[in-house]
Short mmCIF file of C-alpha atoms in Angstrom, two decimals:
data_model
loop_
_atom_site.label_atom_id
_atom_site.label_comp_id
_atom_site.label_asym_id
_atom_site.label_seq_id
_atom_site.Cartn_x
_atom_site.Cartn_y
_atom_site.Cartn_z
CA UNK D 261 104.32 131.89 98.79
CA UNK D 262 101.88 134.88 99.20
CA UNK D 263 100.69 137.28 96.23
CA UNK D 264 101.16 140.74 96.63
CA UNK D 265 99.61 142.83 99.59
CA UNK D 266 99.43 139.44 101.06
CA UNK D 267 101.92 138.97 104.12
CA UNK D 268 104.85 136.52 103.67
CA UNK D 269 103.46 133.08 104.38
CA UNK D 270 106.53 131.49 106.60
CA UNK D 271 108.72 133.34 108.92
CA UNK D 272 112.13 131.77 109.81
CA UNK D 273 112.80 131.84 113.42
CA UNK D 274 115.05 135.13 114.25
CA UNK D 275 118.08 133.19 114.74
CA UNK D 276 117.63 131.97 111.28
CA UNK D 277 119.36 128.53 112.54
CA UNK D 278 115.74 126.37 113.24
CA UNK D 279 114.26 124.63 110.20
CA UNK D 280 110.91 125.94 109.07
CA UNK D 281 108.15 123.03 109.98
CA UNK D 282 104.61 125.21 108.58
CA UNK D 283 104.12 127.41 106.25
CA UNK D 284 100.69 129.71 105.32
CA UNK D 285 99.43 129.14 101.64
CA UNK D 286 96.92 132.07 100.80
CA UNK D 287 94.06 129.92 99.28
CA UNK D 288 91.36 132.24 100.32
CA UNK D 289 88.66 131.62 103.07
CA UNK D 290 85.70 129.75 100.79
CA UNK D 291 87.72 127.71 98.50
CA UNK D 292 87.26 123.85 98.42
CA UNK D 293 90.47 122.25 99.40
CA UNK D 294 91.93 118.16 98.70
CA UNK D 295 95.11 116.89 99.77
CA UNK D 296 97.34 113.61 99.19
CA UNK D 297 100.22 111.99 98.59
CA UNK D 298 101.71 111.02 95.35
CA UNK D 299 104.85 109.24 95.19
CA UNK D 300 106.95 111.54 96.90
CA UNK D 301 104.99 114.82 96.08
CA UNK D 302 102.53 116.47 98.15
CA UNK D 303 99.35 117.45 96.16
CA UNK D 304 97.06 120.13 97.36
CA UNK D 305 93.94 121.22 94.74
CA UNK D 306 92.11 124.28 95.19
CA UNK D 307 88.53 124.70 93.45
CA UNK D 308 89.19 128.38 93.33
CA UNK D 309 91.86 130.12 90.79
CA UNK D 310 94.65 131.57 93.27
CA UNK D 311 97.85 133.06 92.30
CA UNK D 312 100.77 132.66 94.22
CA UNK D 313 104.58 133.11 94.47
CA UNK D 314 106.90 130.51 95.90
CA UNK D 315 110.23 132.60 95.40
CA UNK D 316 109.52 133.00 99.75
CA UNK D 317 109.82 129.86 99.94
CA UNK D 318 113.48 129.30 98.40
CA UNK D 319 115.57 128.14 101.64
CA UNK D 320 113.32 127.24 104.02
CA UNK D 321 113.93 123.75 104.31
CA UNK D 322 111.84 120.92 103.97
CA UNK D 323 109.41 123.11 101.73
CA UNK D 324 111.74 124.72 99.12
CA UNK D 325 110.59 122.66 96.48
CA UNK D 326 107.05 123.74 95.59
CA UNK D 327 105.25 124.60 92.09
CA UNK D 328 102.12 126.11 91.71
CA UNK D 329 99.89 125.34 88.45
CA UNK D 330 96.59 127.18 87.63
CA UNK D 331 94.31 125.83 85.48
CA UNK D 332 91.06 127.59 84.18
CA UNK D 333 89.81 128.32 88.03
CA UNK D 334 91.43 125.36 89.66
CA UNK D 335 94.65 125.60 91.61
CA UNK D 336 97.24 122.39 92.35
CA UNK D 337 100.03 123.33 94.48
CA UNK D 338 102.86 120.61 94.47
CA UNK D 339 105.55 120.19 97.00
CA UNK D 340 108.19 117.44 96.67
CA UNK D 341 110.18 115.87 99.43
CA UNK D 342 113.04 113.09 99.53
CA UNK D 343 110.64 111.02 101.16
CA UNK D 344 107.30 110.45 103.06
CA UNK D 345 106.83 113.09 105.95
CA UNK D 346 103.57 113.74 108.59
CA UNK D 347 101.45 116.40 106.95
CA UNK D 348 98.63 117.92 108.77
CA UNK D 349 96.49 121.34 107.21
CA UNK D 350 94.54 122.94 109.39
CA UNK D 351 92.53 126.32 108.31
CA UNK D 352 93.04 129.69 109.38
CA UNK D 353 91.30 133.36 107.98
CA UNK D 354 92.48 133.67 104.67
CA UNK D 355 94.07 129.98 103.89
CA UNK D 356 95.13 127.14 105.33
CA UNK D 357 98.45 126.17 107.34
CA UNK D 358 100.80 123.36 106.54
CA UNK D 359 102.52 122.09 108.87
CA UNK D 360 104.64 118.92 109.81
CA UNK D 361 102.81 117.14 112.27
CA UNK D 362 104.42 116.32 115.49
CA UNK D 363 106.12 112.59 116.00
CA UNK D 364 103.74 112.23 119.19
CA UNK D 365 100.96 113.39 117.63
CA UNK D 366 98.24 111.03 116.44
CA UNK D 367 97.27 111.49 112.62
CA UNK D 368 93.71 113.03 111.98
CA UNK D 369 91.17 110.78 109.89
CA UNK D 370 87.84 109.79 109.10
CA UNK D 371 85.92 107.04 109.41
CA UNK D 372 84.04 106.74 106.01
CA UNK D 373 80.40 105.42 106.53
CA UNK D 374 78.70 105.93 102.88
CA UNK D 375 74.86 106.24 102.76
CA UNK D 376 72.97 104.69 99.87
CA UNK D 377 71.13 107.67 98.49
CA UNK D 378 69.33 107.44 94.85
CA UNK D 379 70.89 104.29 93.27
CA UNK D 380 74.61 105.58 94.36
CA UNK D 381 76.18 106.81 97.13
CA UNK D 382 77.13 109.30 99.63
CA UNK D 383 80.12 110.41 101.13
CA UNK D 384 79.03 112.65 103.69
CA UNK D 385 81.33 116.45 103.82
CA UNK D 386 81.34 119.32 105.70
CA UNK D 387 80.73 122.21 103.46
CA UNK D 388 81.62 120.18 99.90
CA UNK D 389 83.02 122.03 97.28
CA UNK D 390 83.69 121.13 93.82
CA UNK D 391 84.99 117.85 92.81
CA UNK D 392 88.29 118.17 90.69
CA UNK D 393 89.59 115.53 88.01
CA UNK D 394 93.31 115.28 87.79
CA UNK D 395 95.52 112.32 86.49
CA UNK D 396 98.11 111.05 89.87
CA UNK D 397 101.25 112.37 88.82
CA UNK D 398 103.11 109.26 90.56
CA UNK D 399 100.84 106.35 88.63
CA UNK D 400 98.70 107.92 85.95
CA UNK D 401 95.22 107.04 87.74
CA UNK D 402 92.39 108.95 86.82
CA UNK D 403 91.49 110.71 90.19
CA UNK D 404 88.12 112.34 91.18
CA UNK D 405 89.83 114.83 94.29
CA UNK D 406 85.99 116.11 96.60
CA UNK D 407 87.31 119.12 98.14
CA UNK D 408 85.74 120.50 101.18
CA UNK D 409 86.16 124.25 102.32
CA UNK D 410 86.15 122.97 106.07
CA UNK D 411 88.65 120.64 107.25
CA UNK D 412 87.67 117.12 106.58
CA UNK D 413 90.61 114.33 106.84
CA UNK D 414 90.60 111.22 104.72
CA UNK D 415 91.43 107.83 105.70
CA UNK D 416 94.70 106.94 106.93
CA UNK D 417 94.74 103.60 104.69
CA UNK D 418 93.82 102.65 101.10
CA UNK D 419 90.18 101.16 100.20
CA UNK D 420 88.85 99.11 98.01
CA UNK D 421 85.62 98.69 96.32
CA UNK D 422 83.79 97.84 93.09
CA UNK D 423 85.53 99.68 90.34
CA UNK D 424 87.03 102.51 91.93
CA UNK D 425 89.48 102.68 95.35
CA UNK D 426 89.89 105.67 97.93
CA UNK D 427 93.12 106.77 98.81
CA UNK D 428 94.37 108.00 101.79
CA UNK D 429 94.24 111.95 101.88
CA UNK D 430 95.11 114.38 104.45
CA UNK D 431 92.41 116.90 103.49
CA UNK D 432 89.32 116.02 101.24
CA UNK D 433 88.29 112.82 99.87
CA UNK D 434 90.32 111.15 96.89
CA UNK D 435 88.67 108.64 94.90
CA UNK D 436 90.74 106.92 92.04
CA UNK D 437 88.53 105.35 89.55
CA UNK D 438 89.33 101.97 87.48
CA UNK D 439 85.75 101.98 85.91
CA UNK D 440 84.78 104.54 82.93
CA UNK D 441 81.10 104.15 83.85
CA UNK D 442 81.40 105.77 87.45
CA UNK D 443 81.15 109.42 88.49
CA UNK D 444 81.76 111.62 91.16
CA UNK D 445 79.84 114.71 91.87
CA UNK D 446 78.98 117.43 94.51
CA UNK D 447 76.26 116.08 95.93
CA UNK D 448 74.27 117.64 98.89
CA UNK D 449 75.55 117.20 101.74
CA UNK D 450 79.05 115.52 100.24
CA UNK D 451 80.47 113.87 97.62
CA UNK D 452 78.52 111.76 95.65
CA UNK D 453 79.19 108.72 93.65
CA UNK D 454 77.12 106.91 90.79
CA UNK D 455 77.15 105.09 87.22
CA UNK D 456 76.51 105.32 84.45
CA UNK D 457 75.03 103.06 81.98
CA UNK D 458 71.74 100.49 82.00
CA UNK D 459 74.51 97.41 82.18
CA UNK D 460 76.82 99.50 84.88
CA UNK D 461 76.75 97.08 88.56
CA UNK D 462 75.47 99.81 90.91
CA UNK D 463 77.77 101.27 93.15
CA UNK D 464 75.38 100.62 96.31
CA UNK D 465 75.93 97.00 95.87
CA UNK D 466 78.95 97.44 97.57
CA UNK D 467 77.50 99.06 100.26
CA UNK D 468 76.98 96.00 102.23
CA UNK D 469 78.47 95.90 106.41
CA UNK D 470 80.35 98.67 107.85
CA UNK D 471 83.77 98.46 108.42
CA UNK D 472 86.92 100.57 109.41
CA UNK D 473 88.40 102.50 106.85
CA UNK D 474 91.53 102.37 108.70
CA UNK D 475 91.66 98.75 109.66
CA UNK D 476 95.75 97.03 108.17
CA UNK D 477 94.01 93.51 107.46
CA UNK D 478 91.27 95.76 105.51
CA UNK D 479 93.25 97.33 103.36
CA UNK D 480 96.27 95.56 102.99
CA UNK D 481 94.35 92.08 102.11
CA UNK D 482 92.40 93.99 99.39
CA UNK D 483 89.24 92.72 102.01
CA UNK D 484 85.51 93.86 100.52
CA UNK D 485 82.12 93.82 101.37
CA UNK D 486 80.57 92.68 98.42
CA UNK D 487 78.61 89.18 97.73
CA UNK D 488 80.96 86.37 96.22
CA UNK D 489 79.23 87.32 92.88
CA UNK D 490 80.61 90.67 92.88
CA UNK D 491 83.84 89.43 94.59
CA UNK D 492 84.39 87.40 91.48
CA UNK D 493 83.41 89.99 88.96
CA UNK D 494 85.79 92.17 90.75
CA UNK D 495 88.94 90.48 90.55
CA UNK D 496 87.96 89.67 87.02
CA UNK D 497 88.11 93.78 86.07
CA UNK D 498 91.04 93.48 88.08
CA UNK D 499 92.68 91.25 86.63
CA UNK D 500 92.06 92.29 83.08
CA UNK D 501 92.68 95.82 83.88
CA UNK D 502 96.42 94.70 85.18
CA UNK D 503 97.16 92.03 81.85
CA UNK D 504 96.09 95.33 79.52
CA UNK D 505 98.86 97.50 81.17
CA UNK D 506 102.05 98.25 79.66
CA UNK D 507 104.78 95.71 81.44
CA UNK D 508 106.20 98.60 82.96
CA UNK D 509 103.36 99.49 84.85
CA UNK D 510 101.89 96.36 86.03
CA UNK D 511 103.46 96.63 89.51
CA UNK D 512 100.26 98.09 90.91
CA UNK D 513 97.66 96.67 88.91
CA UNK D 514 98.82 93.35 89.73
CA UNK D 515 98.64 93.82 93.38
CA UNK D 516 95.15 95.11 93.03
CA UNK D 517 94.58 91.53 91.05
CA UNK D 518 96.04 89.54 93.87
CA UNK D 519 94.21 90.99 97.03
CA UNK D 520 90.97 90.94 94.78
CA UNK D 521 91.62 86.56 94.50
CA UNK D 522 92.85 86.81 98.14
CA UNK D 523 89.19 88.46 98.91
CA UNK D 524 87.23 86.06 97.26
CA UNK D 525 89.28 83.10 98.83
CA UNK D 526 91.82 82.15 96.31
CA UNK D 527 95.07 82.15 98.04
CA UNK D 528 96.65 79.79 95.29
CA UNK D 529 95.64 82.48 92.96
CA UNK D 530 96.75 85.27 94.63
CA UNK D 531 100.42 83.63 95.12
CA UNK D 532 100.98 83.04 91.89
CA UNK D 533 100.17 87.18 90.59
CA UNK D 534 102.36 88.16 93.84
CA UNK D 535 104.70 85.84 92.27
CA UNK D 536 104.68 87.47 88.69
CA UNK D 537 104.73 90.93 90.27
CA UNK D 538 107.42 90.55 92.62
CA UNK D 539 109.45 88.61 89.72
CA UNK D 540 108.86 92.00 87.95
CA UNK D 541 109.90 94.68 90.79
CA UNK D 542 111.77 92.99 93.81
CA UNK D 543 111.20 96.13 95.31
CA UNK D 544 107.61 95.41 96.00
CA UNK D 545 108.68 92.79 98.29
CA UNK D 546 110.17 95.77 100.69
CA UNK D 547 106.51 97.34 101.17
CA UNK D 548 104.95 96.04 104.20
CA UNK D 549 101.29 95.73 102.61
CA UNK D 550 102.91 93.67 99.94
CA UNK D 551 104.62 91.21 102.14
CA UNK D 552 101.72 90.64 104.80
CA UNK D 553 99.41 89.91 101.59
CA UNK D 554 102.09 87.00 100.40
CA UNK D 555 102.93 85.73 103.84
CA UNK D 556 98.46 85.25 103.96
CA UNK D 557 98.39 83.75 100.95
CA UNK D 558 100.87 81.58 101.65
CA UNK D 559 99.38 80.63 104.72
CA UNK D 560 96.16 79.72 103.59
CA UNK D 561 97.60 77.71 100.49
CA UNK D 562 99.59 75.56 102.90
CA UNK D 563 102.86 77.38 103.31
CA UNK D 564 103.39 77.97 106.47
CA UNK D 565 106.98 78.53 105.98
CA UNK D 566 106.50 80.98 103.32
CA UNK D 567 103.96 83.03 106.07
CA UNK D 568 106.84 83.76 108.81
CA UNK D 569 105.99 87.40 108.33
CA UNK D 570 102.92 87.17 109.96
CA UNK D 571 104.89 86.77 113.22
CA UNK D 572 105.98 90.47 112.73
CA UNK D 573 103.96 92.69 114.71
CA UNK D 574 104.08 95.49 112.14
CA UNK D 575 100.34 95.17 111.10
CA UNK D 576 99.66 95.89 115.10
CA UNK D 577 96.56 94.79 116.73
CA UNK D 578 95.03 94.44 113.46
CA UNK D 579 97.20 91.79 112.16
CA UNK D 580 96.74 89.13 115.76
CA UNK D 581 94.22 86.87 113.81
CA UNK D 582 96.66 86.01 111.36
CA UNK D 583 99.83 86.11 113.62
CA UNK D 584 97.71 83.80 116.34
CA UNK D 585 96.44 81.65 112.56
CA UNK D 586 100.61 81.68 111.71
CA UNK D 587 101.40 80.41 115.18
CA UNK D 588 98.84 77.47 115.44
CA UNK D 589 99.96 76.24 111.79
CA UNK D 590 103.37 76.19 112.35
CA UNK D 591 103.84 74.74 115.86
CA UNK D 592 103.98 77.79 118.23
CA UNK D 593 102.44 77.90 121.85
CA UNK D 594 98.85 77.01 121.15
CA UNK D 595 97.03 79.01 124.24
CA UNK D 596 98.98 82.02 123.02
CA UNK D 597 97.99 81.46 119.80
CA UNK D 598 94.30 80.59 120.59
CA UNK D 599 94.47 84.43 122.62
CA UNK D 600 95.53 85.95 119.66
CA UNK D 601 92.93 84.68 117.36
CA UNK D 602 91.01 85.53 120.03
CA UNK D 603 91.38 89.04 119.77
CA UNK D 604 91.06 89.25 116.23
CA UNK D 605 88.28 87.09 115.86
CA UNK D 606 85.76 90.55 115.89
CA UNK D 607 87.59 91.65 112.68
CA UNK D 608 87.34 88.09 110.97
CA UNK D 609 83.30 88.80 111.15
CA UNK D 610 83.34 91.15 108.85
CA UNK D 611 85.45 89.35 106.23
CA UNK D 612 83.95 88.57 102.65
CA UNK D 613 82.30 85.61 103.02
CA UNK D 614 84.24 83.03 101.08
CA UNK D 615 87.13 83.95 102.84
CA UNK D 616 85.38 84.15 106.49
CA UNK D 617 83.81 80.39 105.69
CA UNK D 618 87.54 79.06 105.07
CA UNK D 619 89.26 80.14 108.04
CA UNK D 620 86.54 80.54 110.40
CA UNK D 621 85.78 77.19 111.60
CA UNK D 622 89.31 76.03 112.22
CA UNK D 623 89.82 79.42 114.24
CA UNK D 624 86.87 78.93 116.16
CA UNK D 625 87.87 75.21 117.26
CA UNK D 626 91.33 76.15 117.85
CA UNK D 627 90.21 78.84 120.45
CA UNK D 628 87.50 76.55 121.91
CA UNK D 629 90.23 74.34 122.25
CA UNK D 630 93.27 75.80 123.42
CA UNK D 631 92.06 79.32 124.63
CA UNK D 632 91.24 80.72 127.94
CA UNK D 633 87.81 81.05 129.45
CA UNK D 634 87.68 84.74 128.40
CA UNK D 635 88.92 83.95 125.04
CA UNK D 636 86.00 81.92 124.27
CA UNK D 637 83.69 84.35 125.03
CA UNK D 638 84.73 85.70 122.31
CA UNK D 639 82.71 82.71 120.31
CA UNK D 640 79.30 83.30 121.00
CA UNK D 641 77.13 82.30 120.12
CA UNK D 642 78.28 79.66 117.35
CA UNK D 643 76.85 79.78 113.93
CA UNK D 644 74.34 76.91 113.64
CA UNK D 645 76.65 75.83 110.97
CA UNK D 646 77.43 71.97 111.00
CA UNK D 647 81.16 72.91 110.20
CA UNK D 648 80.90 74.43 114.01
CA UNK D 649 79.92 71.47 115.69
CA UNK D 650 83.38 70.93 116.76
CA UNK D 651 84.21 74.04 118.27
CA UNK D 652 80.87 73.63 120.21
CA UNK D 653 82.15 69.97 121.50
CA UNK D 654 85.29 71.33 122.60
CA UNK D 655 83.87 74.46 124.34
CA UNK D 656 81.33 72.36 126.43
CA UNK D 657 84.07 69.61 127.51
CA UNK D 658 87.43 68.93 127.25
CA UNK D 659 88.77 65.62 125.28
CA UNK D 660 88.29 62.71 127.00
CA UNK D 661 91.42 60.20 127.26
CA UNK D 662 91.79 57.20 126.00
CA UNK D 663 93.69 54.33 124.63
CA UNK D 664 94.62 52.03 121.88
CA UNK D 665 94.07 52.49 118.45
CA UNK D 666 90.56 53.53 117.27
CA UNK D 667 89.27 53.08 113.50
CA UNK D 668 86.14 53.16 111.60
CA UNK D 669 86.40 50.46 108.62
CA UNK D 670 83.35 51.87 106.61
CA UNK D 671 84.15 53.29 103.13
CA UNK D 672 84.83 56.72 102.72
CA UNK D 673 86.65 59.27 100.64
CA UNK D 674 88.98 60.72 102.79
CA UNK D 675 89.04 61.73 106.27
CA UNK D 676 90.50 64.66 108.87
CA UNK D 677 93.41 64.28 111.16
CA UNK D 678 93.14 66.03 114.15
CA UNK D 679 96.50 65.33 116.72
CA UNK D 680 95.58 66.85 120.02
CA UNK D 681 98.48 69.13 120.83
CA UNK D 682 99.93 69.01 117.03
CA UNK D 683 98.62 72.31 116.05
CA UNK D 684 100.92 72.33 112.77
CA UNK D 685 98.67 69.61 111.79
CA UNK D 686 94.78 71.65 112.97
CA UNK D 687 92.41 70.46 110.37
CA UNK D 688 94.89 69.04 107.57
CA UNK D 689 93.21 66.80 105.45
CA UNK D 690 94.84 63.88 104.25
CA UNK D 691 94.30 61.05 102.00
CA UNK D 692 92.54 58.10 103.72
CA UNK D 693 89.76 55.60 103.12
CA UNK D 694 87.88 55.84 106.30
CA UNK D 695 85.16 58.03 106.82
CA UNK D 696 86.35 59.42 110.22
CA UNK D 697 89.79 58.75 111.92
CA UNK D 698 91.40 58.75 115.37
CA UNK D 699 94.96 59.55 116.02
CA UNK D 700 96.27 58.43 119.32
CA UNK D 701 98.15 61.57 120.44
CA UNK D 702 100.74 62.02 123.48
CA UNK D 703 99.30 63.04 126.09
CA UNK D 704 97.04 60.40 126.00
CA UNK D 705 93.81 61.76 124.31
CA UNK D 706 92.52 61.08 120.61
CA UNK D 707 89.49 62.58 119.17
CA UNK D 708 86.58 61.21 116.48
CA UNK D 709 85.30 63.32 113.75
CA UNK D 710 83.54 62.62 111.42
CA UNK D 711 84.64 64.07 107.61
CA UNK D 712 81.56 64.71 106.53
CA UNK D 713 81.41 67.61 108.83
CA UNK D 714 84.24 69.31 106.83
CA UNK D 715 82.78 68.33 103.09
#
């Protein structure tokens, strides 16, 4: 793949036998590189004009197929593959290497921390070089590639924000836009990102709390750290932008639609577009990110049958909030349950509000109730919150037995069941005219609450 004078960039082993796992691509030593995945195809963009022959690479295994398209004094160098592989590019005097990584080898990435700089923001590069638009061959998106001439990984894991997403690269920064009104530019010191437009919602508004770029529940919830005003207005472009696509195309927009109503705390909602989608293309149902999103929303709406793949540790240490939140609704062990949460209750922090204020207070008085003495460290201190108040009772005593049937007679709207060791049945609400209600539970111990905590 090397222009003339230039030396061949692979080199079989002698016997000829061993497959050929890197290859040298002759980009030059101060050209701005991006890589990525799309679909099955391997994208890497050059800001620099460079021509090169792949005839060398006829043969050599898993990168025969490759094309190489110059445009004005941009370079995108394609390779295709019958599937996914581990990438890595590392640079050497005169180009770069490609090479497949490893299996025991941990994956390169960043950890993207923006700074608000000017009314937009900045995505902080090494050595930035120009920033390339290209439509995603696999999807269509309108892409915004920041090259860098010095290595600089992208995030392992898809994120979302206002208007626009980044997508996980391998070298560079890839930012896929949804909005007309935003723009990415070389900035100093990075990439930069703005709007455009008096009436545009500025991109620093979703600035707000740092979190992992690389974090499963992040990403594959659609999770964002915007106010519930912007959460709203985002699943609204989100959802318009899917019911404007042609049918055939929905699959993606529509998922975008659901995690943005899962992110702003409408589970109900979200089911019902997973629904649709799924309906559409069974095959989403096969992608992992796809099925832990349903199995949440069905979770929070009340299925906890439809959530059994939240008991799958596939999302890893990421996922134990809502494995331990699966396993408390639908009758597992409770202490191992309350551990789980536990250990995921850090993550749940940094949720988007309307979400966090749903979940949080039954999580909290589960693990006050049920959890070890070190997992209860992990709840302080307590918001001041009223909806708390329970998980504060339960941390500074346990429930004190009794008997018989207790009732309040005074007038009420509905009240809170609470059975002791029933954790299917944590904070269901059910109809009732009483304003609190005790349920004699076996062993022996019943607990008062009053509903008004929970209004």
């Amino acid at each position: 793949m090397a222009p003339a004078k230039t030396p061949a960039p692979l080199q079989p082993e002698e016997n000829g036998s061993a497959a050929v796992n890197k290859i040298f691509l002759p980009l030059g030593d101060g050209a701005g590189i991006g890589a990525f995945w799309s679909g099955n195809d391997f994208i890497i963009v050059s800001d620099r004009a460079t021509q090169m022959d792949t005839s060398a690479l006829q043969g050599t295994g898993v990168f025969s197929a490759a094309t190489v398209q110059t445009i004005g004094n941009t370079t995108i160098v394609a390779f295709h593959f019958n599937q996914l592989i581990p990438l890595e590019m590392h640079k050497q005097p005169g180009g770069w290497i490609l090479a497949v990584r490893a299996e025991n080898e941990a994956r390169r990435h960043a950890v993207i921390t923006p700074q608000v700089k000017d009314g937009g923001l900045l995505y902080p590069m090494p050595q930035s070089g120009r920033v390339i638009e290209l439509s995603d061959p696999a999807s269509g998106a309108r892409l915004l590639v920041a090259t860098s001439v010095e290595e600089c990984p992208g995030p392992l894991l898809r994120r979302h924000k206002l208007g626009y997403e980044i997508w996980p690269s391998i070298q560079g920064l890839v930012f896929a836009l949804e909005a007309d009104q935003i723009e990415v530019r070389k900035g100093n010191g990075g990439a930069f990102l703005d709007v455009l437009g008096k009436d545009s919602i500025p991109v620093d508004s979703g600035a707000e709390g740092a979190v992992a770029d690389d974090r499963v529940d992040w990403s594959w919830l659609g999770l964002r750290s915007l106010n519930p005003v912007m959460l709203k207005e985002d699943y609204r472009r989100r959802w318009t932008q899917a019911a404007m696509q042609p049918p055939e195309d929905r699959g993606e927009a529509r998922l975008a639609a659901a995690r943005a109503a899962f992110a702003m705390g409408d589970a109900r909602e979200a089911q019902a577009i997973l629904g649709t989608a799924i309906e559409d293309n069974p095959e989403l149902a096969l992608q992992p990110n796809v099925t832990f999103l349903q199995a949440a929303s069905n979770l929070l709406a009340g299925n906890a049958e439809g959530a059994s793949a939240l008991a799958n540790p596939e999302a890893g240490s990421d996922g134990v909030l809502w494995r331990g939140l699966y396993m408390a609704r639908s009758g597992g062990n409770p202490s191992k349950a309350a551990a789980l949460m536990a250990q995921g209750f850090s993550n749940l922090q940094s949720y988007p509000e309307p979400l966090k204020k749903q979940i949080q207070p039954e999580v909290a008085t589960f693990i006050a109730r049920y959890g070890s003495d070190e997992d209860r460290s992990v709840l302080e201190p307590l918001p001041a919150d009223g909806r708390f108040d329970l998980g504060r009772v339960d941390k500074r005593s346990d429930p004190e037995p009794c008997g018989g049937d207790i009732e309040e007679t005074h007038e009420g709207q509905g009240g809170l069941v609470v059975a002791g060791r029933d954790t299917a049945h944590l904070l269901e609400p059910v109809e009732h005219p009483l304003d609190a209600v005790a349920v004699p539970v076996t062993p022996p111990v019943c607990f008062l609450w009053s509903a008004a905590a929970f209004a």
